[in-house]
Coordinates of C-alpha atoms and ligand atoms in Angstrom, one line a residue:
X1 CA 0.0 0.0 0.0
X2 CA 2.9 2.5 1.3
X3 CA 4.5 2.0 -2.0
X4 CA 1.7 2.2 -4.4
X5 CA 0.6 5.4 -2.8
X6 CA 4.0 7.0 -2.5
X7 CA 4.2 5.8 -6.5
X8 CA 1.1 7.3 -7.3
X9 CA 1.9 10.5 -5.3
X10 CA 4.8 10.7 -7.6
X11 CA 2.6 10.0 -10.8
X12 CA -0.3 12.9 -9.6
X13 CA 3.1 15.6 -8.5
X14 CA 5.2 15.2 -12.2
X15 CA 1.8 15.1 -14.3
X16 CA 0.8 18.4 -12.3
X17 CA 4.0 19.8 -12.4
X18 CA 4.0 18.9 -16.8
X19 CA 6.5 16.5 -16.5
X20 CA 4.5 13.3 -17.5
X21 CA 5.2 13.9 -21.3
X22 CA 6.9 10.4 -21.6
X23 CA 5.8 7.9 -24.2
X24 CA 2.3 6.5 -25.0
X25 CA 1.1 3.4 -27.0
X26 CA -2.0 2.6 -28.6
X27 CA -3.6 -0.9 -27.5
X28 CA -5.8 -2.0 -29.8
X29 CA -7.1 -5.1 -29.4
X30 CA -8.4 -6.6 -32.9
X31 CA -6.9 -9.9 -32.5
X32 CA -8.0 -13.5 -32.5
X33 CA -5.4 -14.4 -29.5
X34 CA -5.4 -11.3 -26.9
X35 CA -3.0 -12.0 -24.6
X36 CA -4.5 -11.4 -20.5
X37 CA -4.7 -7.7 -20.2
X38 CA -3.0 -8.0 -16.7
X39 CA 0.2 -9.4 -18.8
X40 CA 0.1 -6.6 -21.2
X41 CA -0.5 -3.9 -18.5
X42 CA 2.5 -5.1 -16.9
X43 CA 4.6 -5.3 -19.9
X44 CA 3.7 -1.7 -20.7
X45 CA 5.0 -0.9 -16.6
X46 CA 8.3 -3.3 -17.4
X47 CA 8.5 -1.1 -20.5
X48 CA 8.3 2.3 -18.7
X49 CA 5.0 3.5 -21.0
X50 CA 3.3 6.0 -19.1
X51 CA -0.1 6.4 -21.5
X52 CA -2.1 4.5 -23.3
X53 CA -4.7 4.9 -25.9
X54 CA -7.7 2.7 -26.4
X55 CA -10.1 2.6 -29.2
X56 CA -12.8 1.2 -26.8
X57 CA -13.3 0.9 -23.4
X58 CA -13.1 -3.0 -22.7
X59 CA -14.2 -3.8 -19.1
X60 CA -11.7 -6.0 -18.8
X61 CA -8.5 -4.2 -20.1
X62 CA -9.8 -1.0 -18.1
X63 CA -10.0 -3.1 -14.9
X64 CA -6.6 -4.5 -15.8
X65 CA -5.4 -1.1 -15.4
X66 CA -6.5 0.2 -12.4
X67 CA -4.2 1.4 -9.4
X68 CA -1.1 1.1 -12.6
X69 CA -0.7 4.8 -12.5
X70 CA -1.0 4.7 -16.3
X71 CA -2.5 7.8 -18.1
X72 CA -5.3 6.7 -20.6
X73 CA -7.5 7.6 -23.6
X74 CA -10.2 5.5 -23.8
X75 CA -11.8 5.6 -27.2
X76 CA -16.1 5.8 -28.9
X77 CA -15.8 3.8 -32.2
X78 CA -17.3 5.8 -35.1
X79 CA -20.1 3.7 -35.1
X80 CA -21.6 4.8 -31.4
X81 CA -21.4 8.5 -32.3
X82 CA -25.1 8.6 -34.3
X83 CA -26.4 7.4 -31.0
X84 CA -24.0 9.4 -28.9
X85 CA -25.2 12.8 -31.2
X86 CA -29.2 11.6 -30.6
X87 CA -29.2 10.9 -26.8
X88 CA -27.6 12.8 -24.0
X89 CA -28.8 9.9 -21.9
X90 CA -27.0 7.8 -23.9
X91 CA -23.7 9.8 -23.3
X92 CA -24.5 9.7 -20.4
X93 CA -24.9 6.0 -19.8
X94 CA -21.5 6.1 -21.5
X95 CA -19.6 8.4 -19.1
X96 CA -21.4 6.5 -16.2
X97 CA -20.0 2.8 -17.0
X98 CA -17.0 3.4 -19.2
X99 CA -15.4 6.1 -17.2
X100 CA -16.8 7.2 -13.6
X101 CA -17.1 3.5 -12.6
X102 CA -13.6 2.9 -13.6
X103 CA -12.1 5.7 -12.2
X104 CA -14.0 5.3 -8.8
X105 CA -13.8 1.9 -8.1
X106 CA -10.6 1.0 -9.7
X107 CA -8.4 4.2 -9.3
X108 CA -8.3 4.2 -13.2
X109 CA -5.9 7.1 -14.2
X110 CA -8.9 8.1 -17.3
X111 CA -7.4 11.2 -18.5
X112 CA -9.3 11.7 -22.1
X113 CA -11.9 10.2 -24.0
X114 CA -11.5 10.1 -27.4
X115 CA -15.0 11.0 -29.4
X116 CA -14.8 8.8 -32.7
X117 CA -11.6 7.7 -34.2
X118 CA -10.7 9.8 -37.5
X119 CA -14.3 10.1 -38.6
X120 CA -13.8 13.0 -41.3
X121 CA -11.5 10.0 -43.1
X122 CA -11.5 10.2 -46.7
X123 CA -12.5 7.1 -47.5
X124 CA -15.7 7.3 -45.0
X125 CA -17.4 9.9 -47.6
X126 CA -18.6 11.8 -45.3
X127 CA -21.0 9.0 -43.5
X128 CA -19.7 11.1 -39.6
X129 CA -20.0 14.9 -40.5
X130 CA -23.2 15.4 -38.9
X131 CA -22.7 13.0 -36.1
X132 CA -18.9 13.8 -34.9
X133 CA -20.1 17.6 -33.2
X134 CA -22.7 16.7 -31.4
X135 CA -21.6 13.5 -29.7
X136 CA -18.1 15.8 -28.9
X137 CA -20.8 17.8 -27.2
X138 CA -23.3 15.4 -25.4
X139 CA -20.3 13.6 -24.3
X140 CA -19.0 17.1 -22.8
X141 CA -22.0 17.4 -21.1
X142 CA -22.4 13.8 -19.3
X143 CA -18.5 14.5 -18.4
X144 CA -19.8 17.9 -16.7
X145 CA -22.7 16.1 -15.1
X146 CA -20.5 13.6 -13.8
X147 CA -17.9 16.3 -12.8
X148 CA -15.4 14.9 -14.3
X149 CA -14.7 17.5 -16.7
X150 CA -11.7 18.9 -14.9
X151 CA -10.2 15.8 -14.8
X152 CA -11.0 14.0 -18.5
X153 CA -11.0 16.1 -21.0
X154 CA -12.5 15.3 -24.8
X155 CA -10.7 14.8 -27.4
X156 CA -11.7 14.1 -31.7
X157 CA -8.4 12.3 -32.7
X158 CA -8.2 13.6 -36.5
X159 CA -6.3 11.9 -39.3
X160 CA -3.6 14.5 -40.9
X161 CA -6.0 14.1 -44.0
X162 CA -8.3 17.2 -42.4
X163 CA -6.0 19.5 -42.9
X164 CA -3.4 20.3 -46.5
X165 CA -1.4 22.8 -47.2
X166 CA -2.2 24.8 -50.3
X167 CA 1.4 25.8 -51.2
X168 CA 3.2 22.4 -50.1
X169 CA 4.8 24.6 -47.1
X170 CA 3.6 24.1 -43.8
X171 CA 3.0 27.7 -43.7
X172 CA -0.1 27.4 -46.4
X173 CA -2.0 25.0 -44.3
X174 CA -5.6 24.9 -43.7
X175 CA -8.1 22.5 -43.2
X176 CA -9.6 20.4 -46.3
X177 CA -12.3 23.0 -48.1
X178 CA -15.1 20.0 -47.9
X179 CA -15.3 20.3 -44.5
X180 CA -13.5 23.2 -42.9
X181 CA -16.7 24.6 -41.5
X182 CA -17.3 20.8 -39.9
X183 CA -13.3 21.3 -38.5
X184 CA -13.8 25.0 -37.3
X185 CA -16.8 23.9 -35.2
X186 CA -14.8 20.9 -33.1
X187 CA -11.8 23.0 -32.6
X188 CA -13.8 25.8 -31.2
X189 CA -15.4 23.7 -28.9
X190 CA -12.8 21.7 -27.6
X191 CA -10.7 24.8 -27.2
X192 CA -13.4 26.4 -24.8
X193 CA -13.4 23.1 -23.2
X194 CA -9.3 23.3 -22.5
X195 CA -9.0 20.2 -24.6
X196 CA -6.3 19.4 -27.2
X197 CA -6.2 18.6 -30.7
X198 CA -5.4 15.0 -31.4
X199 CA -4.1 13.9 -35.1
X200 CA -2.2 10.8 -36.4
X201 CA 0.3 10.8 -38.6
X202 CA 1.5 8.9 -41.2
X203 CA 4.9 9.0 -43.1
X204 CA 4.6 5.3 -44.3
X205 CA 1.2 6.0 -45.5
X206 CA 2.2 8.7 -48.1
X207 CA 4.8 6.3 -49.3
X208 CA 2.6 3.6 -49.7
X209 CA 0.5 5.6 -52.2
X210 CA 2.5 7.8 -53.6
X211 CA 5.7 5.9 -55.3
X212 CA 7.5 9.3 -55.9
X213 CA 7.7 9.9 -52.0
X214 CA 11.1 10.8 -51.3
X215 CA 11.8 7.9 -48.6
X216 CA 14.4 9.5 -46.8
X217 CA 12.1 12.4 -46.0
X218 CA 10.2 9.5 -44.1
X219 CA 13.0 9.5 -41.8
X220 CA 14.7 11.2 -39.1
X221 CA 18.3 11.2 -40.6
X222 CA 18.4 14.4 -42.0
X223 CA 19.3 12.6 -45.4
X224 CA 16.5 14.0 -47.5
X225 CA 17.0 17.7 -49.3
X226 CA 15.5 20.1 -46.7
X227 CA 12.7 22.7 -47.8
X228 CA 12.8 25.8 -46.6
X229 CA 9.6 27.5 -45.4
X230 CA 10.4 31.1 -44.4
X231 CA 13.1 31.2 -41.4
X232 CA 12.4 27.3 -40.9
X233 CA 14.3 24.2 -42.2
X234 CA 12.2 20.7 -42.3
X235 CA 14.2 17.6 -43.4
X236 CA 11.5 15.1 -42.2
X237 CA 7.7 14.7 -43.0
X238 CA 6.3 14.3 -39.2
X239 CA 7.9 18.2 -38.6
X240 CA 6.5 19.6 -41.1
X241 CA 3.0 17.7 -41.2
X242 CA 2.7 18.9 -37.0
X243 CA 3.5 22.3 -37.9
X244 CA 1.4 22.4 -41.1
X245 CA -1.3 21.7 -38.5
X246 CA -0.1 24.5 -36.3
X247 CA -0.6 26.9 -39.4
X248 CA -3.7 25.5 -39.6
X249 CA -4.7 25.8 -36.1
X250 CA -3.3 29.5 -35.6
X251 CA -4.7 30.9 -39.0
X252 CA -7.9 29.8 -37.7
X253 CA -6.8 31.7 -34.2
X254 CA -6.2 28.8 -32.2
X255 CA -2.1 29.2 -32.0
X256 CA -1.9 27.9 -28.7
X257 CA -4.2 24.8 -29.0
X258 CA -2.5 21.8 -27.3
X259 CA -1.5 19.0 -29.8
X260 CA -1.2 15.4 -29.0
X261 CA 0.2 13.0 -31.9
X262 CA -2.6 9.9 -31.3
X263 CA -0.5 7.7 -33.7
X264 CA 2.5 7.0 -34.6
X265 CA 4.3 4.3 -36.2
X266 CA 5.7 2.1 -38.9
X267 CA 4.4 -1.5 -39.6
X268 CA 7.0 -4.6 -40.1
X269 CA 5.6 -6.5 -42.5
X270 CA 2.8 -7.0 -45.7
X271 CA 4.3 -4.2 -48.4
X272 CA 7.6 -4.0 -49.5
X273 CA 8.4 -0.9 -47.5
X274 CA 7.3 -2.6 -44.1
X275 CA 10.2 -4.3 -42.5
X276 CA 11.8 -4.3 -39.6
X277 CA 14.8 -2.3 -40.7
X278 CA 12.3 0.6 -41.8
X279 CA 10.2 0.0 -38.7
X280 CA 13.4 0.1 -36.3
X281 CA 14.8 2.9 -38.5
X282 CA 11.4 5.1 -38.0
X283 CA 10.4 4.1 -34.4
X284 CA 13.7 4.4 -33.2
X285 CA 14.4 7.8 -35.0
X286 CA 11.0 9.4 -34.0
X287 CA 11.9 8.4 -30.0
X288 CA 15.6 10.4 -30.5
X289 CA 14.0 13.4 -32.4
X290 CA 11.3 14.0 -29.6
X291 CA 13.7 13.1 -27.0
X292 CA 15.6 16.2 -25.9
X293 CA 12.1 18.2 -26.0
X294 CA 13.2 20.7 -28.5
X295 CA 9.6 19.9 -30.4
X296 CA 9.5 21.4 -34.1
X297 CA 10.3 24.5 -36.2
X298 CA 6.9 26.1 -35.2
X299 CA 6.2 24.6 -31.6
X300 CA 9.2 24.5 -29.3
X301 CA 8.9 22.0 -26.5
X302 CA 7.8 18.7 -25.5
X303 CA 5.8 16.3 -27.7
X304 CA 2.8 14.4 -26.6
X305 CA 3.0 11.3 -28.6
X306 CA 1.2 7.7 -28.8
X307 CA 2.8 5.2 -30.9
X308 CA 1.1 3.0 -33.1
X309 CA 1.0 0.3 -32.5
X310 CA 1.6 -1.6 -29.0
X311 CA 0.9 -5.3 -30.3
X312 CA -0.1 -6.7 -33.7
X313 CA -3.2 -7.5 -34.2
X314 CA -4.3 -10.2 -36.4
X315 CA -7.8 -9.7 -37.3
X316 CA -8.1 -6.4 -38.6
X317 CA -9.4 -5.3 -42.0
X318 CA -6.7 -5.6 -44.2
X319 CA -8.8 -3.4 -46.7
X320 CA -6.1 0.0 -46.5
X321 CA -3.4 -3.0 -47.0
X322 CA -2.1 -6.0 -45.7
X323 CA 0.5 -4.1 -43.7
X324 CA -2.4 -3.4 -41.6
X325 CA -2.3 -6.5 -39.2
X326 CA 1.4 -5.4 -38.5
X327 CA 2.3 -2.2 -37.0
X328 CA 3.2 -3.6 -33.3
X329 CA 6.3 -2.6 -32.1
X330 CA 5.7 -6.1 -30.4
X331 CA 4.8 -9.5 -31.8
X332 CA 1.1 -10.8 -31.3
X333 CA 2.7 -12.6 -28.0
X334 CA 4.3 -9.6 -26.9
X335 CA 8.1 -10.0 -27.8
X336 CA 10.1 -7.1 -28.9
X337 CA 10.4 -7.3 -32.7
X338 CA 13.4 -5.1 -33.3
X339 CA 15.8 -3.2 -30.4
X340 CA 14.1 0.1 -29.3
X341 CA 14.7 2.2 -27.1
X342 CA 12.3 4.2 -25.4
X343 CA 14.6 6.1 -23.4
X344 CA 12.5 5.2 -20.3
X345 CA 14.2 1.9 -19.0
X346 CA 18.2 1.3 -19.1
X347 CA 17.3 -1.3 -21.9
X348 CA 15.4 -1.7 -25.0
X349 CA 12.3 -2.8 -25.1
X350 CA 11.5 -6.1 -23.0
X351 CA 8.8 -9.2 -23.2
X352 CA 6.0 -9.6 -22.3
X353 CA 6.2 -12.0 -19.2
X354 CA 4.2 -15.3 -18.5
X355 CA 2.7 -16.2 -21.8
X356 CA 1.3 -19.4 -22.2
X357 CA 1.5 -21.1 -25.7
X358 CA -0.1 -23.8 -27.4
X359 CA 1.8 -26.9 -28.2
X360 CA 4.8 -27.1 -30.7
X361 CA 3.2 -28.1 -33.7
X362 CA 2.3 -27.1 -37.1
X363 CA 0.2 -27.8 -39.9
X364 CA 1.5 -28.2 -43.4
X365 CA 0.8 -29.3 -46.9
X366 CA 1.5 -33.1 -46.9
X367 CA 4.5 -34.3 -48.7
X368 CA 2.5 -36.7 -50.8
X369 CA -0.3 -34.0 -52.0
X370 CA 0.1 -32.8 -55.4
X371 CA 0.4 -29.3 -56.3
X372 CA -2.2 -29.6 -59.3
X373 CA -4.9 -31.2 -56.9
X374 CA -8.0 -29.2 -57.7
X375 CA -8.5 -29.1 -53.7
X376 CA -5.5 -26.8 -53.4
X377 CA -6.8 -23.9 -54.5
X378 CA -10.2 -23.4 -52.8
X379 CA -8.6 -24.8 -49.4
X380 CA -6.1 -21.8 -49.6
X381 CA -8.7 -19.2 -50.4
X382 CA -10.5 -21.1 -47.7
X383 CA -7.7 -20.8 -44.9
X384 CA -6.3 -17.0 -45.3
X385 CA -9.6 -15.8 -45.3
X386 CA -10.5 -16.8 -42.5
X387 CA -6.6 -16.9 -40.7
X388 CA -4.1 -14.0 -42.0
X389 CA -2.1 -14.7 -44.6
X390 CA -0.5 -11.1 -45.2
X391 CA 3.1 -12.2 -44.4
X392 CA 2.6 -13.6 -48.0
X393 CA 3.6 -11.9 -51.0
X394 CA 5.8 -9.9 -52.5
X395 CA 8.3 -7.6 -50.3
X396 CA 7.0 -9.4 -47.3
X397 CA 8.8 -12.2 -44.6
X398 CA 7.9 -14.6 -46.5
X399 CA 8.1 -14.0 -50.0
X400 CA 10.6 -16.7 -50.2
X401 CA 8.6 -19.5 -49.9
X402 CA 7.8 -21.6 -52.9
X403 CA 4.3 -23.0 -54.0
X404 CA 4.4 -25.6 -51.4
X405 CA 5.8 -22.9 -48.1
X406 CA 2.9 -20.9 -49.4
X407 CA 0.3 -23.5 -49.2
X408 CA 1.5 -24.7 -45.7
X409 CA 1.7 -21.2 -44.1
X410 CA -1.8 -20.5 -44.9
X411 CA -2.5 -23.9 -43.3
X412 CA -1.0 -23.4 -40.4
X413 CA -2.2 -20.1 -39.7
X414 CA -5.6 -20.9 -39.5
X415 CA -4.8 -24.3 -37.6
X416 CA -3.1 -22.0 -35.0
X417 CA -5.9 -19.9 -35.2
X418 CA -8.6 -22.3 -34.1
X419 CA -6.0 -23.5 -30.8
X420 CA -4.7 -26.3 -32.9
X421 CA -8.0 -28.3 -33.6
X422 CA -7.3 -31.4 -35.2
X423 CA -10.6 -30.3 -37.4
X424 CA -8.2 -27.6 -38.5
X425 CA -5.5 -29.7 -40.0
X426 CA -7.9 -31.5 -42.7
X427 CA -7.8 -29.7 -46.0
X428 CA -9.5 -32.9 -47.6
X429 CA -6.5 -35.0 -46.7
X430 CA -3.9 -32.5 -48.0
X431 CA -2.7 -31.2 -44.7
X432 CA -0.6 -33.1 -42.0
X433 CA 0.7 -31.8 -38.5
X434 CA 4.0 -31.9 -37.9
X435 CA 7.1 -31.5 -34.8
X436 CA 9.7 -29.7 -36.4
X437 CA 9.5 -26.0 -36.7
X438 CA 8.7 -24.9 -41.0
X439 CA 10.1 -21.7 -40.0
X440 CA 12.7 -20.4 -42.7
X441 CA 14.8 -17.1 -42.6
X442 CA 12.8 -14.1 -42.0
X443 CA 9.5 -16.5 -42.4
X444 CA 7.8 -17.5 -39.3
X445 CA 5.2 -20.1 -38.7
X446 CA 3.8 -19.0 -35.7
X447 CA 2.7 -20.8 -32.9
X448 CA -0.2 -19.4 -31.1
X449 CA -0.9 -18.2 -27.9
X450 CA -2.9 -20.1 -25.4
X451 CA -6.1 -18.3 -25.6
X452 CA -7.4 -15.6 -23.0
X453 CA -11.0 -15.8 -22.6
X454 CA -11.8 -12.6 -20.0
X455 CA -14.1 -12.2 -17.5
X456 CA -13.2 -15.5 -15.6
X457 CA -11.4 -14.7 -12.8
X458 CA -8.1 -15.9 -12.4
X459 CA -9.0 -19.9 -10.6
X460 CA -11.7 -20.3 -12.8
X461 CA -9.1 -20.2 -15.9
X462 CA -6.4 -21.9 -13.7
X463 CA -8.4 -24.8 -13.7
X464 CA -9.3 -25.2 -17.2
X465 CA -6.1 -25.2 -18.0
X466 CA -3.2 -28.2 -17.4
X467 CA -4.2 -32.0 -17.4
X468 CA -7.4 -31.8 -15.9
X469 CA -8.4 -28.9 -17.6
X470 CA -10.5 -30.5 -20.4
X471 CA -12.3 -33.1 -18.3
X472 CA -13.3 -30.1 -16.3
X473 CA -14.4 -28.2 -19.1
X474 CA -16.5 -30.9 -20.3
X475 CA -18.1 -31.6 -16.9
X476 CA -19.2 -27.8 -16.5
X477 CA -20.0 -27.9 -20.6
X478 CA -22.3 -30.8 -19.6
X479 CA -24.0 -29.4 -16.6
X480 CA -24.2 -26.1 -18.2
X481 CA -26.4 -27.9 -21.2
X482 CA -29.0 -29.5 -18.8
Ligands
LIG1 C1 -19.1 1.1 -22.8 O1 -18.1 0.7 -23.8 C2 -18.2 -0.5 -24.4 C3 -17.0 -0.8 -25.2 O2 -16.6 0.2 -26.1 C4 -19.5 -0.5 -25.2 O3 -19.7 -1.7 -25.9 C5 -20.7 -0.2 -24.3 O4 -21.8 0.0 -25.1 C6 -20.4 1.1 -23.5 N1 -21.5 1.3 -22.5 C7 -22.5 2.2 -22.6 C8 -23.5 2.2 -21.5 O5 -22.6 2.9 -23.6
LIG2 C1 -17.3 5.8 -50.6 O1 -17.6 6.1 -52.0 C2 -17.0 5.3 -52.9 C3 -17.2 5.8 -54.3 O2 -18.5 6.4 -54.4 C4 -17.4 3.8 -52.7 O3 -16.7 3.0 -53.6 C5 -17.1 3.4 -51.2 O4 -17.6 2.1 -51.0 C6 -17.7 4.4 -50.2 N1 -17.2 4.1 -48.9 C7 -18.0 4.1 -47.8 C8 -17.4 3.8 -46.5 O5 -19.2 4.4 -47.9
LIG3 C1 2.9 -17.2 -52.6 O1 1.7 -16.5 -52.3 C2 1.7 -15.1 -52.6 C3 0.5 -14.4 -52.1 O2 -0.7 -15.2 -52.4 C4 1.9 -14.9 -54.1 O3 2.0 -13.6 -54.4 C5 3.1 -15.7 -54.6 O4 3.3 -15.6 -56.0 C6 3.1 -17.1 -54.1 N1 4.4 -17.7 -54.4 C7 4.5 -18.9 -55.0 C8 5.9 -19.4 -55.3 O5 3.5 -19.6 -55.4

């Protein structure tokens, strides 16, 4: 107790004092193995990350993180804000069991919520404009009601697409024409509310659609040609995107609007420019160029930053790419992909601690199956949709698998997706389990994690698991059937 307190003391004086301006992660958790949110909160303490940002606000991961000390973002998925805009009960509702209840009974360090997740997105056409304002402003309300509004603050986290610059300097930004009246509105109101301006920004983005991005200007090297924009140099894409949106902010006369970057990041794998040398080489840059505090060109000082992404997550949409299901700066089980340092622990990043795994075994294409067996094909299509099969392809950890290395790592994937069925071996006789490790260079057959079912407390899981486990199961199955 004497330490927790004492720890917390420490957490409420340097976060009053401004000093809390360390790293944050995003924790998304779109995944068809999540590991136990008590293991991840403690790999994220291990790891020295002070803040989190959610895209939800899972009962379970918000319980995991009470009394951690922890700043976090919880997050209202676009598809909550109609309602949200509709029903101040309803905000209220959400305020009441996503953040009061947290923060009351489980000490919950809730510091913002985050009102839809980039809804003015491009690609969306528009389907949030009328919802995005008055949810920001019911949920304002509720937060008021349950006077918390001193304490969490709203935030509208914002992709960089809102806002362009009209002369390719960061000096001739402004938001997008389509919806600047849309844009005027929310900053207005969460600058009378004292709340900040969140945006997520993308350098690997703009090179993954635009083939005539200068890459080094991705980076933090200082290798790229610098522009000049008036008395300031910019030699990497992050400065002058941030202080294209502090044109943008102080043309529209909010200069001093607090900015926090919501995410950050570089995936490791599913287009040719996602590796782990670019990822290392981004990550790792980003954590130095912030690190002294010096900020950018236009906004001296420290930088309030989230990076994207904690942990990979499996089962997201893949429909903006296949590098989609890999921008963790840890594996799906929570080991370090590439040496970073954080500059918050004497070491790089660390591993998550006590994850369980399923057995060492694989599925693969049998040695006797032909490659021209008309099966093949639809038992494939069959397996990565349904599994994830983006470390396939060209420029991607596995692209140097033949026929047969392809066939078999879509096999296994979904085999280790459904906890190693036997069911999820069969393939109409073309698949086999195997012992040995298919695993190749930078190719990895993944075994999967035991799987974390929530909610059960801690002896309830403890005994489903070990020898015993499934006869248990079984008998509480069978009585549960009756
Ligand atoms: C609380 O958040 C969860 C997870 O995002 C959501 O499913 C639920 O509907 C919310 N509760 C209320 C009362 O809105
Ligand atoms: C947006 O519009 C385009 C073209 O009209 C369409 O192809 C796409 O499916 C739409 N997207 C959404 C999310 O409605
Ligand atoms: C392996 O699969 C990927 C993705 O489906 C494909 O692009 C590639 O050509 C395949 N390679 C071989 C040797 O079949």
């Amino acid at each position: 107790m004497g330490k927790l307190s004492l720890f917390m003391g420490l957490a409420l004086f340097l976060s009053a004092a401004g000093f809390a301006n360390g790293i944050g992660a995003n924790w998304g958790t779109q995944s068809t193995h999540n590991l136990d949110p008590h293991i991840v909160v403690r790999m994220l303490r291990d790891n020295g990350i002070q803040k989190v940002k959610l895209f939800d606000a899972d009962y379970d991961t918000l319980a995991a993180l009470g009394r951690s000390g922890i700043e976090v973002m919880v997050g209202i998925p676009n598809d909550m804000l109609a309602t949200l805009a509709t029903s101040l009960k309803a905000a209220e509702n959400w305020v009441s069991k996503n953040v009061s209840t947290h923060i009351s009974n489980r000490n919950v360090n809730i510091r913002y919520v985050a009102v839809g997740n980039e809804p003015f997105l491009q690609t969306y056409n528009g389907s949030f404009l009328q919802t995005t304002f008055p949810a920001l402003q019911n949920v304002q309300a509720a937060l008021v009601r349950a006077g918390l509004n001193n304490q969490v603050r709203i935030t509208c986290p914002q992709n960089a697409d809102v806002y362009a610059s009209s002369s390719d300097m960061p000096s001739g930004g402004d938001f997008r024409a389509d919806i600047r009246q849309y844009m005027i509105q929310i900053v207005k109101f969460l600058n009378d509310n004292a709340a900040p301006f969140t945006v997520n920004i993308y350098p690997f983005i703009s090179l993954y659609t635009d083939a005539n991005f200068p890459v080094e200007y991705a980076f933090f090297d200082g290798n790229s040609s610098p522009i000049t924009d008036g008395s300031a140099t910019y030699s990497n894409m992050f400065d002058a995107n941030y202080d294209t949106l502090v044109w943008t902010l102080q043309k529209n006369g909010f200069g001093n609007m607090p900015i926090i970057v919501g995410e950050i990041g570089w995936p490791t794998d599913g287009d040719r420019n996602a590796n782990l040398v670019y990822a290392q080489r981004f990550n790792q840059g980003f954590m130095s160029h912030i690190s002294g505090g010096k900020g950018t060109p236009m906004r001296p000082g420290p930088i309030d930053a989230y990076l994207f992404s904690l942990i990979d997550e499996d089962a997201k949409s893949v429909q903006p790419g296949n590098f989609e299901r890999h921008w963790g700066i840890f594996m799906y089980d929570g080991r370090p992909k590439y040496s970073l340092n954080l500059g918050t622990t004497n070491s790089g990043i660390i591993a998550a601690k006590g994850v369980q795994y399923l057995d060492q075994k694989w599925c693969v294409m049998k040695s006797s199956a032909k490659l021209d067996d008309a099966q093949i094909a639809p038992s494939v299509s069959y397996a990565c949709a349904r599994a994830d099969c983006t470390a396939l392809g060209y420029g991607t950890s596995c692209s140097e698998l033949d026929a047969k290395g392809n066939i078999s790592y879509a096999f296994n994937s979904y085999y280790q997706i459904n906890n190693q069925l036997d069911s999820a071996c069969g393939f109409n006789g073309l698949a086999t389990v195997v012992r040995s490790d298919p695993s190749s260079g930078t190719c990895k057959f993944n075994i999967m994690t035991r799987p974390y079912y929530g909610g059960a407390s801690d002896w309830r899981l403890g005994y489903l698991q070990g020898p015993f486990g499934l006869a248990l199961a079984l008998i509480l199955f069978m009585l549960t059937i009756q």
